[in-house]
Tab-separated table of C-alpha atoms and ligand atoms in Angstrom:
chain	number	residue	atom	x	y	z
A	1	MET	CA	-32.508	-25.967	-6.569
A	2	PRO	CA	-30.855	-26.019	-2.966
A	3	GLU	CA	-32.109	-24.645	0.049
A	4	ALA	CA	-31.079	-20.637	0.929
A	5	VAL	CA	-29.058	-21.844	3.659
A	6	ALA	CA	-25.786	-20.163	3.281
A	7	ASN	CA	-24.847	-17.011	5.084
A	8	ILE	CA	-22.317	-15.839	2.918
A	9	GLY	CA	-21.120	-17.068	-0.488
A	10	VAL	CA	-17.646	-16.785	-2.432
A	11	VAL	CA	-17.314	-16.983	-6.652
A	12	GLY	CA	-14.152	-17.474	-7.784
A	13	LEU	CA	-12.281	-20.551	-6.593
A	14	ALA	CA	-8.754	-19.935	-7.289
A	15	VAL	CA	-5.960	-20.323	-4.386
A	16	MET	CA	-7.177	-17.005	-2.681
A	17	GLY	CA	-10.989	-17.586	-3.229
A	18	SER	CA	-10.504	-21.093	-1.686
A	19	ASN	CA	-8.806	-20.090	1.138
A	20	LEU	CA	-10.961	-17.030	2.070
A	21	ALA	CA	-13.920	-19.570	1.412
A	22	ARG	CA	-12.254	-22.152	3.895
A	23	ASN	CA	-11.473	-19.519	6.352
A	24	LEU	CA	-14.935	-18.286	6.310
A	25	ALA	CA	-16.407	-22.138	6.913
A	26	SER	CA	-14.216	-22.705	9.677
A	27	ARG	CA	-15.633	-20.181	11.402
A	28	GLU	CA	-18.637	-20.419	13.777
A	29	GLY	CA	-21.971	-19.492	12.329
A	30	ASN	CA	-20.991	-19.581	8.780
A	31	THR	CA	-22.351	-21.840	5.962
A	32	VAL	CA	-20.516	-21.034	2.774
A	33	ALA	CA	-21.558	-21.342	-0.641
A	34	VAL	CA	-18.853	-21.780	-3.364
A	35	PHE	CA	-19.164	-21.300	-7.131
A	36	ASN	CA	-16.391	-21.330	-9.767
A	37	ARG	CA	-16.753	-20.765	-13.582
A	38	SER	CA	-15.739	-24.349	-14.208
A	39	PRO	CA	-17.085	-26.573	-11.926
A	40	GLU	CA	-13.627	-29.017	-11.338
A	41	ARG	CA	-12.086	-26.082	-9.082
A	42	THR	CA	-15.331	-26.458	-7.015
A	43	ARG	CA	-15.189	-30.422	-6.772
A	44	THR	CA	-12.103	-30.405	-5.922
A	45	LEU	CA	-12.195	-27.546	-2.927
A	46	VAL	CA	-15.343	-29.677	-1.740
A	47	THR	CA	-13.913	-33.138	-2.099
A	48	GLU	CA	-10.349	-31.758	-0.662
A	49	HIS	CA	-12.233	-29.931	2.438
A	50	PRO	CA	-15.084	-31.872	3.507
A	51	GLU	CA	-14.966	-30.481	6.794
A	52	ALA	CA	-16.020	-27.182	5.551
A	53	GLY	CA	-19.681	-28.320	4.756
A	54	PHE	CA	-19.747	-26.131	1.409
A	55	VAL	CA	-23.142	-25.473	-0.146
A	56	ALA	CA	-21.618	-26.539	-3.766
A	57	ALA	CA	-23.110	-24.894	-6.923
A	58	GLU	CA	-22.583	-25.710	-10.614
A	59	SER	CA	-24.304	-22.839	-11.871
A	60	TYR	CA	-25.376	-18.979	-11.027
A	61	ASP	CA	-28.926	-20.052	-10.445
A	62	GLU	CA	-27.823	-22.820	-7.773
A	63	PHE	CA	-25.088	-20.321	-6.297
A	64	VAL	CA	-27.998	-17.501	-5.853
A	65	ALA	CA	-30.895	-19.719	-4.884
A	66	SER	CA	-28.458	-21.555	-1.951
A	67	LEU	CA	-27.870	-17.938	-0.171
A	68	ALA	CA	-30.175	-16.770	2.552
A	69	THR	CA	-31.183	-12.954	2.047
A	70	PRO	CA	-29.834	-10.480	2.380
A	71	ARG	CA	-27.722	-12.460	-0.441
A	72	THR	CA	-24.001	-11.906	0.252
A	73	ALA	CA	-21.375	-13.344	-2.293
A	74	ILE	CA	-17.643	-12.079	-2.496
A	75	ILE	CA	-16.249	-12.051	-5.542
A	76	MET	CA	-12.644	-13.199	-6.117
A	77	VAL	CA	-11.822	-13.166	-9.371
A	78	GLN	CA	-8.467	-11.147	-10.871
A	79	ALA	CA	-9.386	-7.799	-11.140
A	80	GLY	CA	-10.803	-6.562	-14.657
A	81	ARG	CA	-13.419	-7.662	-17.337
A	82	GLY	CA	-13.761	-10.721	-15.160
A	83	THR	CA	-15.182	-9.188	-12.114
A	84	ASP	CA	-17.932	-7.147	-14.406
A	85	ALA	CA	-18.885	-10.609	-15.679
A	86	VAL	CA	-19.463	-11.900	-12.263
A	87	ILE	CA	-21.000	-8.772	-11.131
A	88	SER	CA	-23.622	-8.629	-14.006
A	89	GLU	CA	-24.478	-12.499	-13.571
A	90	LEU	CA	-25.314	-11.442	-9.941
A	91	VAL	CA	-26.890	-8.516	-10.258
A	92	SER	CA	-29.717	-9.827	-12.518
A	93	ARG	CA	-30.295	-12.634	-10.110
A	94	PHE	CA	-29.871	-10.400	-6.552
A	95	GLU	CA	-32.693	-8.432	-5.420
A	96	PRO	CA	-32.500	-5.053	-3.287
A	97	GLY	CA	-30.875	-5.662	-0.287
A	98	ASP	CA	-28.412	-8.008	-1.543
A	99	ILE	CA	-24.762	-7.682	-1.334
A	100	ILE	CA	-22.057	-8.008	-3.653
A	101	VAL	CA	-18.661	-7.925	-2.844
A	102	ASP	CA	-15.363	-7.056	-5.025
A	103	GLY	CA	-12.535	-8.769	-3.134
A	104	GLY	CA	-9.777	-8.366	-5.800
A	105	ASN	CA	-7.380	-5.589	-6.202
A	106	ALA	CA	-9.764	-3.886	-8.149
A	107	ASN	CA	-8.859	-0.238	-9.092
A	108	PHE	CA	-11.057	2.268	-6.837
A	109	HIS	CA	-12.285	4.418	-9.725
A	110	ASP	CA	-13.612	1.257	-11.296
A	111	THR	CA	-15.212	0.302	-7.709
A	112	ILE	CA	-16.614	3.901	-7.481
A	113	ARG	CA	-18.516	3.269	-11.091
A	114	ARG	CA	-19.344	-0.022	-10.344
A	115	GLU	CA	-21.236	1.208	-7.011
A	116	GLY	CA	-22.998	3.889	-8.990
A	117	GLU	CA	-24.324	1.491	-11.592
A	118	ILE	CA	-25.782	-0.837	-8.855
A	119	SER	CA	-26.802	1.101	-6.180
A	120	PRO	CA	-30.187	2.508	-8.256
A	121	THR	CA	-31.068	-1.219	-8.122
A	122	GLY	CA	-31.122	-1.361	-4.561
A	123	ILE	CA	-28.225	-4.007	-4.476
A	124	HIS	CA	-25.565	-2.923	-1.998
A	125	PHE	CA	-21.922	-3.221	-3.878
A	126	VAL	CA	-18.741	-3.413	-1.838
A	127	GLY	CA	-15.165	-3.195	-3.166
A	128	THR	CA	-12.946	-4.678	-0.244
A	129	GLY	CA	-9.127	-4.546	-0.126
A	130	ILE	CA	-8.045	-7.563	1.327
A	131	SER	CA	-4.349	-7.931	1.915
A	132	GLY	CA	-2.358	-10.716	3.624
A	133	GLY	CA	-1.768	-13.283	0.332
A	134	GLU	CA	-3.112	-16.496	0.237
A	135	GLU	CA	-1.893	-17.173	4.057
A	136	GLY	CA	-4.130	-14.297	5.239
A	137	ALA	CA	-6.985	-14.943	3.069
A	138	LEU	CA	-7.103	-18.670	5.015
A	139	ASN	CA	-5.832	-18.030	8.378
A	140	GLY	CA	-6.706	-14.114	8.675
A	141	PRO	CA	-6.543	-11.245	6.242
A	142	SER	CA	-6.586	-7.321	6.960
A	143	ILE	CA	-9.783	-6.423	5.132
A	144	MET	CA	-10.885	-3.062	3.875
A	145	PRO	CA	-14.782	-2.761	3.071
A	146	GLY	CA	-15.801	0.132	1.592
A	147	GLY	CA	-19.335	0.670	0.257
A	148	THR	CA	-22.478	1.541	2.471
A	149	ALA	CA	-22.885	1.408	5.891
A	150	GLU	CA	-26.190	-0.258	5.767
A	151	SER	CA	-24.160	-3.137	3.880
A	152	TYR	CA	-21.558	-3.230	6.541
A	153	GLU	CA	-24.215	-3.903	9.080
A	154	THR	CA	-24.521	-7.488	7.572
A	155	LEU	CA	-21.121	-7.717	5.760
A	156	GLY	CA	-19.101	-6.579	8.837
A	157	PRO	CA	-19.825	-9.297	11.539
A	158	ILE	CA	-18.833	-11.947	8.872
A	159	LEU	CA	-15.839	-10.320	7.889
A	160	GLU	CA	-15.019	-9.800	11.613
A	161	THR	CA	-15.022	-14.045	11.832
A	162	ILE	CA	-11.995	-14.145	9.365
A	163	ALA	CA	-10.041	-11.498	9.948
A	164	ALA	CA	-6.646	-11.303	11.389
A	165	ARG	CA	-6.419	-10.087	15.468
A	166	ALA	CA	-4.148	-7.371	16.357
A	167	PRO	CA	-2.113	-9.625	18.730
A	168	GLU	CA	-1.986	-6.283	21.222
A	169	ASP	CA	-5.527	-6.477	22.260
A	170	GLY	CA	-7.133	-8.967	19.548
A	171	ALA	CA	-9.148	-6.653	17.872
A	172	PRO	CA	-10.240	-7.745	14.395
A	173	CYS	CA	-8.752	-6.061	11.523
A	174	VAL	CA	-11.467	-5.131	9.253
A	175	THR	CA	-13.394	-1.837	9.764
A	176	HIS	CA	-15.520	0.122	7.503
A	177	VAL	CA	-13.388	2.134	5.526
A	178	GLY	CA	-15.997	4.224	4.110
A	179	THR	CA	-18.443	4.658	0.861
A	180	ASP	CA	-18.051	3.343	-2.504
A	181	GLY	CA	-14.493	2.820	-3.426
A	182	ALA	CA	-12.971	4.071	-0.472
A	183	GLY	CA	-12.180	0.513	0.452
A	184	HIS	CA	-10.204	-0.289	-2.711
A	185	PHE	CA	-8.354	3.560	-2.417
A	186	VAL	CA	-7.026	2.610	0.910
A	187	LYS	CA	-6.028	-1.081	-0.210
A	188	MET	CA	-4.293	1.046	-3.285
A	189	VAL	CA	-2.358	3.260	-0.316
A	190	HIS	CA	-1.680	0.095	1.537
A	191	ASN	CA	0.091	-1.556	-1.479
A	192	GLY	CA	2.090	1.670	-2.208
A	193	ILE	CA	3.416	1.659	1.110
A	194	GLU	CA	4.340	-1.739	0.653
A	195	TYR	CA	6.505	-1.286	-2.511
A	196	ALA	CA	8.247	1.537	-0.437
A	197	ASP	CA	8.753	-0.442	2.607
A	198	MET	CA	10.340	-3.307	0.431
A	199	GLN	CA	12.569	-0.930	-1.563
A	200	LEU	CA	13.741	0.339	1.524
A	201	ILE	CA	14.686	-3.099	2.711
A	202	ALA	CA	16.256	-3.924	-0.529
A	203	GLU	CA	18.328	-0.727	-0.266
A	204	ALA	CA	19.257	-1.590	3.240
A	205	TYR	CA	20.344	-4.734	2.400
A	206	ASP	CA	22.521	-3.415	-0.658
A	207	LEU	CA	24.439	-1.247	1.013
A	208	ILE	CA	25.221	-3.792	4.046
A	209	ARG	CA	26.179	-6.382	1.580
A	210	GLN	CA	28.435	-3.856	-0.830
A	211	GLY	CA	29.537	-2.004	2.005
A	212	THR	CA	30.750	-4.710	4.395
A	213	GLY	CA	30.794	-7.913	2.141
A	214	LYS	CA	28.689	-9.766	4.776
A	215	SER	CA	26.881	-12.811	2.904
A	216	PRO	CA	22.853	-12.642	2.637
A	217	ALA	CA	23.366	-15.499	5.646
A	218	GLU	CA	24.782	-13.094	7.838
A	219	ILE	CA	22.514	-10.167	6.729
A	220	ALA	CA	19.430	-12.560	7.435
A	221	ASP	CA	21.007	-12.781	11.207
A	222	ILE	CA	21.009	-8.801	11.052
A	223	PHE	CA	17.319	-8.714	9.658
A	224	ALA	CA	16.250	-11.256	12.317
A	225	GLU	CA	18.048	-8.745	15.161
A	226	TRP	CA	16.028	-5.636	13.628
A	227	ASN	CA	12.727	-7.572	13.929
A	228	THR	CA	13.210	-7.604	17.692
A	229	GLY	CA	13.193	-3.761	17.832
A	230	GLU	CA	11.212	-0.839	16.397
A	231	LEU	CA	11.351	-2.521	12.706
A	232	GLU	CA	9.273	-5.396	13.679
A	233	SER	CA	7.404	-6.454	11.227
A	234	TYR	CA	6.369	-9.004	8.463
A	235	LEU	CA	8.278	-7.621	5.610
A	236	ILE	CA	11.596	-7.588	7.970
A	237	GLU	CA	10.421	-10.761	9.174
A	238	ILE	CA	10.283	-12.357	5.572
A	239	THR	CA	13.623	-10.986	4.257
A	240	ALA	CA	15.371	-13.073	6.572
A	241	GLU	CA	14.089	-15.660	5.500
A	242	VAL	CA	14.224	-14.813	1.940
A	243	LEU	CA	18.253	-14.182	2.706
A	244	ARG	CA	18.923	-17.333	4.424
A	245	GLN	CA	17.354	-19.333	1.515
A	246	VAL	CA	19.921	-21.712	-0.141
A	247	ASP	CA	19.355	-22.423	-3.681
A	248	ALA	CA	19.227	-26.395	-4.271
A	249	ASP	CA	20.289	-26.463	-7.800
A	250	THR	CA	23.500	-24.129	-6.851
A	251	GLY	CA	24.176	-24.175	-3.381
A	252	ALA	CA	24.443	-20.372	-3.674
A	253	PRO	CA	21.984	-17.957	-1.643
A	254	LEU	CA	18.840	-17.776	-3.600
A	255	VAL	CA	18.867	-13.881	-3.783
A	256	ASP	CA	22.060	-14.434	-5.739
A	257	VAL	CA	20.421	-16.549	-8.618
A	258	ILE	CA	17.283	-14.266	-8.631
A	259	LEU	CA	17.264	-11.988	-11.621
A	260	ASP	CA	17.498	-8.492	-10.822
A	261	SER	CA	14.169	-7.439	-12.716
A	262	ALA	CA	11.342	-6.896	-10.501
A	263	GLY	CA	7.708	-7.255	-11.189
A	264	ALA	CA	4.983	-5.309	-10.261
A	265	LYS	CA	0.909	-6.051	-10.960
A	266	GLY	CA	0.233	-2.109	-10.974
A	267	THR	CA	-1.267	-1.164	-7.378
A	268	GLY	CA	2.038	0.591	-6.508
A	269	ALA	CA	1.836	2.684	-9.932
A	270	TRP	CA	-1.896	3.791	-9.108
A	271	THR	CA	-0.808	4.943	-5.868
A	272	VAL	CA	1.548	7.311	-7.429
A	273	GLN	CA	-0.859	8.060	-10.184
A	274	ASN	CA	-3.318	9.157	-8.053
A	275	ALA	CA	-1.230	10.839	-5.708
A	276	LEU	CA	0.260	13.454	-8.593
A	277	ASP	CA	-3.632	13.729	-9.220
A	278	LEU	CA	-4.198	14.899	-5.563
A	279	GLY	CA	-1.139	16.837	-5.210
A	280	VAL	CA	0.549	14.712	-2.364
A	281	PRO	CA	4.258	14.045	-2.558
A	282	VAL	CA	4.617	10.254	-2.240
A	283	SER	CA	8.050	10.374	-3.113
A	284	GLY	CA	9.132	7.082	-1.342
A	285	ILE	CA	6.590	5.528	-2.721
A	286	ALA	CA	7.247	6.770	-6.386
A	287	GLU	CA	10.702	6.033	-6.195
A	288	ALA	CA	10.050	2.289	-5.049
A	289	VAL	CA	7.888	2.101	-8.192
A	290	PHE	CA	10.344	3.784	-10.608
A	291	ALA	CA	13.377	1.448	-8.873
A	292	ARG	CA	11.309	-1.541	-10.008
A	293	SER	CA	11.210	-0.091	-13.739
A	294	LEU	CA	14.589	0.895	-13.699
A	295	SER	CA	15.392	-2.629	-12.592
A	296	SER	CA	13.526	-4.317	-16.069
A	297	GLN	CA	15.246	-1.588	-18.116
A	298	ARG	CA	17.547	-4.507	-19.231
A	299	ALA	CA	18.652	-2.786	-22.732
A	300	GLN	CA	19.336	0.284	-21.184
A	301	ARG	CA	21.255	-1.115	-18.201
A	302	GLU	CA	23.470	-2.889	-20.499
A	303	ALA	CA	24.366	-0.401	-22.378
A	304	ALA	CA	24.979	2.237	-19.434
A	305	ALA	CA	27.155	-0.445	-17.819
A	306	SER	CA	30.260	0.904	-18.990
A	307	LEU	CA	29.336	4.409	-17.764
A	308	PRO	CA	31.851	6.170	-15.661
A	309	GLY	CA	31.456	5.852	-11.718
A	310	PRO	CA	32.323	3.934	-8.491
A	311	ASP	CA	32.546	0.271	-9.364
A	312	GLY	CA	32.843	-1.762	-6.096
A	313	GLY	CA	35.971	-2.146	-4.024
A	314	TRP	CA	33.975	-0.063	-1.244
A	315	VAL	CA	34.269	-1.272	2.399
A	316	VAL	CA	33.159	1.116	5.609
A	317	ALA	CA	35.722	1.541	8.103
A	318	ASP	CA	33.268	0.357	11.292
A	319	ALA	CA	31.085	-2.236	9.918
A	320	ASP	CA	29.172	-2.370	13.281
A	321	ALA	CA	28.529	1.434	13.160
A	322	PHE	CA	27.538	1.397	9.676
A	323	ILE	CA	24.748	-1.153	9.510
A	324	GLU	CA	23.664	0.775	12.933
A	325	ASP	CA	23.308	3.874	10.836
A	326	VAL	CA	21.655	2.033	8.265
A	327	ARG	CA	19.075	0.717	10.872
A	328	GLN	CA	18.185	4.174	11.982
A	329	ALA	CA	17.941	5.242	8.338
A	330	LEU	CA	15.586	2.400	7.235
A	331	TYR	CA	13.376	3.234	10.347
A	332	ALA	CA	13.454	7.270	9.449
A	333	SER	CA	12.777	6.444	5.833
A	334	LYS	CA	10.010	4.002	6.638
A	335	ILE	CA	8.720	6.780	8.802
A	336	ILE	CA	8.081	9.264	6.072
A	337	ALA	CA	6.823	6.439	3.499
A	338	TYR	CA	3.880	5.633	6.052
A	339	SER	CA	3.462	9.493	6.474
A	340	GLN	CA	3.331	9.991	2.744
A	341	GLY	CA	0.247	7.456	2.459
A	342	PHE	CA	-1.466	8.562	5.067
A	343	ASP	CA	-1.256	12.009	3.581
A	344	GLU	CA	-2.656	10.164	0.401
A	345	ILE	CA	-5.445	8.929	2.188
A	346	ILE	CA	-6.307	11.869	3.946
A	347	ALA	CA	-6.411	13.770	0.469
A	348	GLY	CA	-8.686	11.166	-1.350
A	349	ALA	CA	-11.025	11.103	1.587
A	350	ALA	CA	-11.076	15.241	1.293
A	351	GLN	CA	-11.480	14.481	-2.805
A	352	PHE	CA	-13.823	11.893	-2.781
A	353	GLY	CA	-16.150	12.589	0.220
A	354	TRP	CA	-15.045	9.914	2.248
A	355	ASP	CA	-14.938	10.002	6.268
A	356	VAL	CA	-11.807	7.505	6.493
A	357	LYS	CA	-10.747	7.133	10.396
A	358	LYS	CA	-6.824	7.049	10.047
A	359	GLY	CA	-6.541	5.704	13.391
A	360	ASP	CA	-8.607	2.909	12.556
A	361	ILE	CA	-6.675	2.261	9.259
A	362	ALA	CA	-3.654	2.139	11.326
A	363	ARG	CA	-5.585	-0.201	13.670
A	364	ILE	CA	-6.463	-2.669	10.949
A	365	TRP	CA	-2.810	-2.850	9.461
A	366	ARG	CA	-1.196	-4.411	13.082
A	367	ALA	CA	-2.102	-7.775	11.803
A	368	GLY	CA	-2.936	-10.108	8.372
A	369	CYS	CA	-1.649	-7.512	5.870
A	370	ILE	CA	1.781	-7.344	4.294
A	371	ILE	CA	2.863	-4.049	6.056
A	372	ARG	CA	1.728	-5.331	9.401
A	373	ALA	CA	4.354	-3.891	11.695
A	374	ARG	CA	4.592	-2.960	15.754
A	375	PHE	CA	5.036	0.408	14.759
A	376	LEU	CA	1.491	0.911	13.360
A	377	ASN	CA	0.491	1.323	16.932
A	378	ARG	CA	2.426	4.285	17.160
A	379	ILE	CA	0.620	5.603	14.032
A	380	ALA	CA	-2.779	4.390	16.031
A	381	ASP	CA	-1.635	6.494	18.958
A	382	ALA	CA	-0.911	9.777	16.830
A	383	TYR	CA	-4.036	9.500	15.114
A	384	ALA	CA	-5.776	9.001	18.869
A	385	GLU	CA	-3.569	11.871	20.278
A	386	ASP	CA	-4.864	14.306	17.370
A	387	PRO	CA	-7.298	13.011	14.351
A	388	GLU	CA	-6.519	16.084	12.406
A	389	LEU	CA	-2.556	15.387	12.576
A	390	VAL	CA	-1.341	17.297	9.578
A	391	ALA	CA	1.643	15.106	8.956
A	392	LEU	CA	2.540	11.931	10.945
A	393	VAL	CA	6.105	12.817	10.695
A	394	VAL	CA	5.348	15.667	13.576
A	395	ALA	CA	3.525	14.019	15.828
A	396	PRO	CA	6.100	13.565	19.182
A	397	TYR	CA	6.814	10.593	19.048
A	398	PHE	CA	7.697	10.009	14.957
A	399	ARG	CA	9.065	13.751	15.232
A	400	ASP	CA	11.833	12.263	17.773
A	401	ALA	CA	12.162	9.073	16.025
A	402	VAL	CA	13.402	11.046	12.958
A	403	ALA	CA	15.490	13.653	15.023
A	404	GLY	CA	17.807	10.719	16.918
A	405	ALA	CA	18.002	8.971	13.623
A	406	GLN	CA	18.518	11.510	10.991
A	407	GLN	CA	22.391	12.090	11.685
A	408	ALA	CA	22.638	8.437	10.832
A	409	TRP	CA	20.251	8.768	7.941
A	410	ARG	CA	22.468	11.876	6.310
A	411	ARG	CA	25.560	9.663	6.658
A	412	VAL	CA	24.247	6.899	5.040
A	413	VAL	CA	22.666	8.916	1.860
A	414	VAL	CA	26.113	10.193	1.657
A	415	ALA	CA	28.205	7.138	1.981
A	416	ALA	CA	25.783	5.606	-0.677
A	417	ALA	CA	26.153	8.274	-3.019
A	418	GLN	CA	29.527	8.776	-3.024
A	419	ALA	CA	29.837	4.300	-3.311
A	420	GLY	CA	28.180	4.900	-6.374
A	421	ILE	CA	25.388	2.500	-4.865
A	422	PRO	CA	21.457	3.591	-5.755
A	423	ALA	CA	19.575	4.147	-2.819
A	424	PRO	CA	16.782	6.260	-4.176
A	425	ALA	CA	14.099	5.412	-1.578
A	426	PHE	CA	16.745	6.327	1.167
A	427	ALA	CA	17.831	9.754	-0.687
A	428	SER	CA	14.211	10.753	-1.781
A	429	SER	CA	12.699	10.238	1.683
A	430	LEU	CA	15.731	12.387	3.216
A	431	ALA	CA	15.164	15.058	0.407
A	432	TYR	CA	11.601	14.930	1.466
A	433	TYR	CA	12.131	15.318	5.009
A	434	ASP	CA	14.642	18.143	4.323
A	435	GLY	CA	11.585	19.779	1.982
A	436	LEU	CA	8.762	19.551	4.629
A	437	ARG	CA	11.121	21.592	7.446
A	438	ALA	CA	12.756	23.840	5.096
A	439	GLU	CA	12.123	27.614	5.964
A	440	ARG	CA	12.363	28.720	2.492
A	441	LEU	CA	12.451	26.552	-0.819
A	442	PRO	CA	13.757	27.186	-4.441
A	443	ALA	CA	9.867	27.223	-5.444
A	444	ALA	CA	10.520	31.242	-5.305
A	445	LEU	CA	12.926	30.896	-8.285
A	446	VAL	CA	10.472	28.409	-9.892
A	447	GLN	CA	7.526	30.765	-9.604
A	448	GLY	CA	9.903	34.043	-11.111
A	449	GLN	CA	10.613	31.304	-14.214
A	450	ARG	CA	7.214	30.451	-14.727
A	451	ASP	CA	5.971	34.193	-14.407
A	452	PHE	CA	9.336	35.101	-16.776
A	453	PHE	CA	8.388	32.632	-19.541
A	454	GLY	CA	4.416	32.261	-19.018
A	455	ALA	CA	3.273	35.358	-17.065
A	456	HIS	CA	1.700	32.499	-14.655
A	457	THR	CA	2.196	35.383	-11.999
A	458	TYR	CA	3.749	34.897	-8.289
A	459	GLN	CA	2.606	35.950	-4.378
A	460	ARG	CA	4.769	37.925	-2.499
A	461	VAL	CA	5.704	36.965	1.098
A	462	ASP	CA	5.476	41.022	2.216
A	463	LYS	CA	1.980	41.650	0.947
A	464	PRO	CA	-1.466	40.130	-0.299
A	465	GLY	CA	-2.228	39.950	-3.674
A	466	VAL	CA	-1.099	38.393	-7.187
A	467	PHE	CA	1.769	39.744	-9.207
A	468	HIS	CA	3.871	39.528	-12.238
A	469	THR	CA	6.939	41.374	-13.807
A	470	LEU	CA	6.815	43.170	-16.955
A	471	TRP	CA	9.906	41.030	-17.964
A	472	SER	CA	10.208	41.997	-21.631
A	473	GLY	CA	9.352	45.569	-20.842
A	474	ASP	CA	10.652	48.221	-18.095
A	475	ARG	CA	10.584	44.618	-15.255
A	476	SER	CA	8.359	46.873	-13.375
A	477	GLU	CA	6.183	44.490	-11.118
A	478	ILE	CA	2.010	44.926	-11.489
A	479	GLU	CA	-0.576	43.700	-9.496
A	480	THR	CA	-2.731	41.406	-11.445
A	481	THR	CA	-5.303	38.582	-10.982
A	482	PRO	CA	-4.014	34.739	-10.613
A	483	SER	CA	-2.918	33.283	-14.112
A	484	SER	CA	-5.749	31.138	-15.707
A	485	HIS	CA	-3.009	29.218	-17.883
B	501	LIG	C1	-1.505	-8.015	-0.404
B	501	LIG	C2	-0.253	-7.513	-1.523
B	501	LIG	C3	-1.129	-7.962	-2.877
B	501	LIG	C4	-0.640	-7.947	-3.991
B	501	LIG	C5	0.749	-8.969	-4.435
B	501	LIG	C6	1.087	-8.631	-5.837
B	501	LIG	O1	-1.837	-6.545	0.480
B	501	LIG	O2	-1.511	-9.243	0.036
B	501	LIG	O3	-0.610	-6.194	-1.772
B	501	LIG	O4	-2.505	-7.432	-2.990
B	501	LIG	O5	-0.904	-7.453	-5.075
B	501	LIG	O6	1.342	-9.281	-3.394
B	501	LIG	O7	1.933	-7.172	-5.666
B	501	LIG	P1	2.925	-6.661	-6.609
B	501	LIG	O8	2.270	-5.319	-7.180
B	501	LIG	O9	4.488	-6.347	-6.101
B	501	LIG	O10	3.019	-7.561	-8.029
């Protein structure tokens, strides 16, 4: 059996796992044990990267024996049953104080369940969000570990050696997010915000393409220009790259030969499902998820193609002015998407008993992760200024930013509607903003309707209490107790 020399181990050596293992091995002070169910992968990794000094194991017994205590192993396998299989192999060999880390995109409910099942053994189970894709895993991801504070005493310093560094201050993009499933919950919300961000960028591209007739390469230049200002971010940067790409086979812009049917592995849907359960309106994120679903409804789209409506030929009068309007609408809608995402983090923390520091989350998202963006510094500043901020959008910086953009935002939503171009994320974000700031909402009428058909009762603006109108009687109002159904 090998000597217990490794301070960290990785199980699952597909690209993400291999890259994470290489990243760990490249950092001072780490000796990395590696194991993969099919040993060929392990041998390939060790052969291709002798400089890593991996401690290769071809069985779980060898892998566990090569770990120094407290044994710490990161599982990097496809979320789901595969994770449970690896967990049970490690739990049967680990001892109290050892640490099992799940680095996959697991559902946080599974992580809470797993942590509850494992913690009585004295072994720590840590669900960890790892963002940044294969490149991030190799060169520096943003890392969102949950689990016990005790486990973070060992795990944190190791993760800090591999995390991305924020450009502003060099701080490692990792923090102990909160207990049990908090890490995977925050990673889930990160992905939901990612969906919204991507959808907003796609709508901005579509509006400019259709409204000005500019080519993908010309629009790439516009995004590259935007990336030098407040919209600076990884997603804006890669959008310019994707739009510049020319298809080798046809010579056409690649974006024009890609089938317009978006996939999704599920984390965006989880964000919306949990937001519904938590009662948090994440309209921008939801519209982004639904836009992906709509895009893949091929039969419906073919059947609906002949439905009446504006069908192209739309040209804006002043292309430069419209492009600037779209830029402002994109920034305002992005602020709403992040504001809604942080609302869900606040609600999740309250529901599940986590002490999540919103400012810390914004800070560890400044580099390494897919939604990394300059304006995350502004979010961190806002929460530093007021940790109990009720909504990001009312923080002075964001209030002023949206105030300056909202006329452009409205012009873009109107133009899209009149041109018959779908802009669900732009439009729902504006509706959310107007809903949030409205003095009176038509929810009053909804309450009246509910009381009419279901005696669900209502409150009044002019006096405390709960009331019901006797709709089927003399329509007098009675004071009552809150409806139980
Ligand atoms: C990240 C990404 C990643 C995401 C995949 C698939 O943070 O590195 O969010 O975790 O799961 O990119 O995302 P889809 O849900 O769009 O398939």
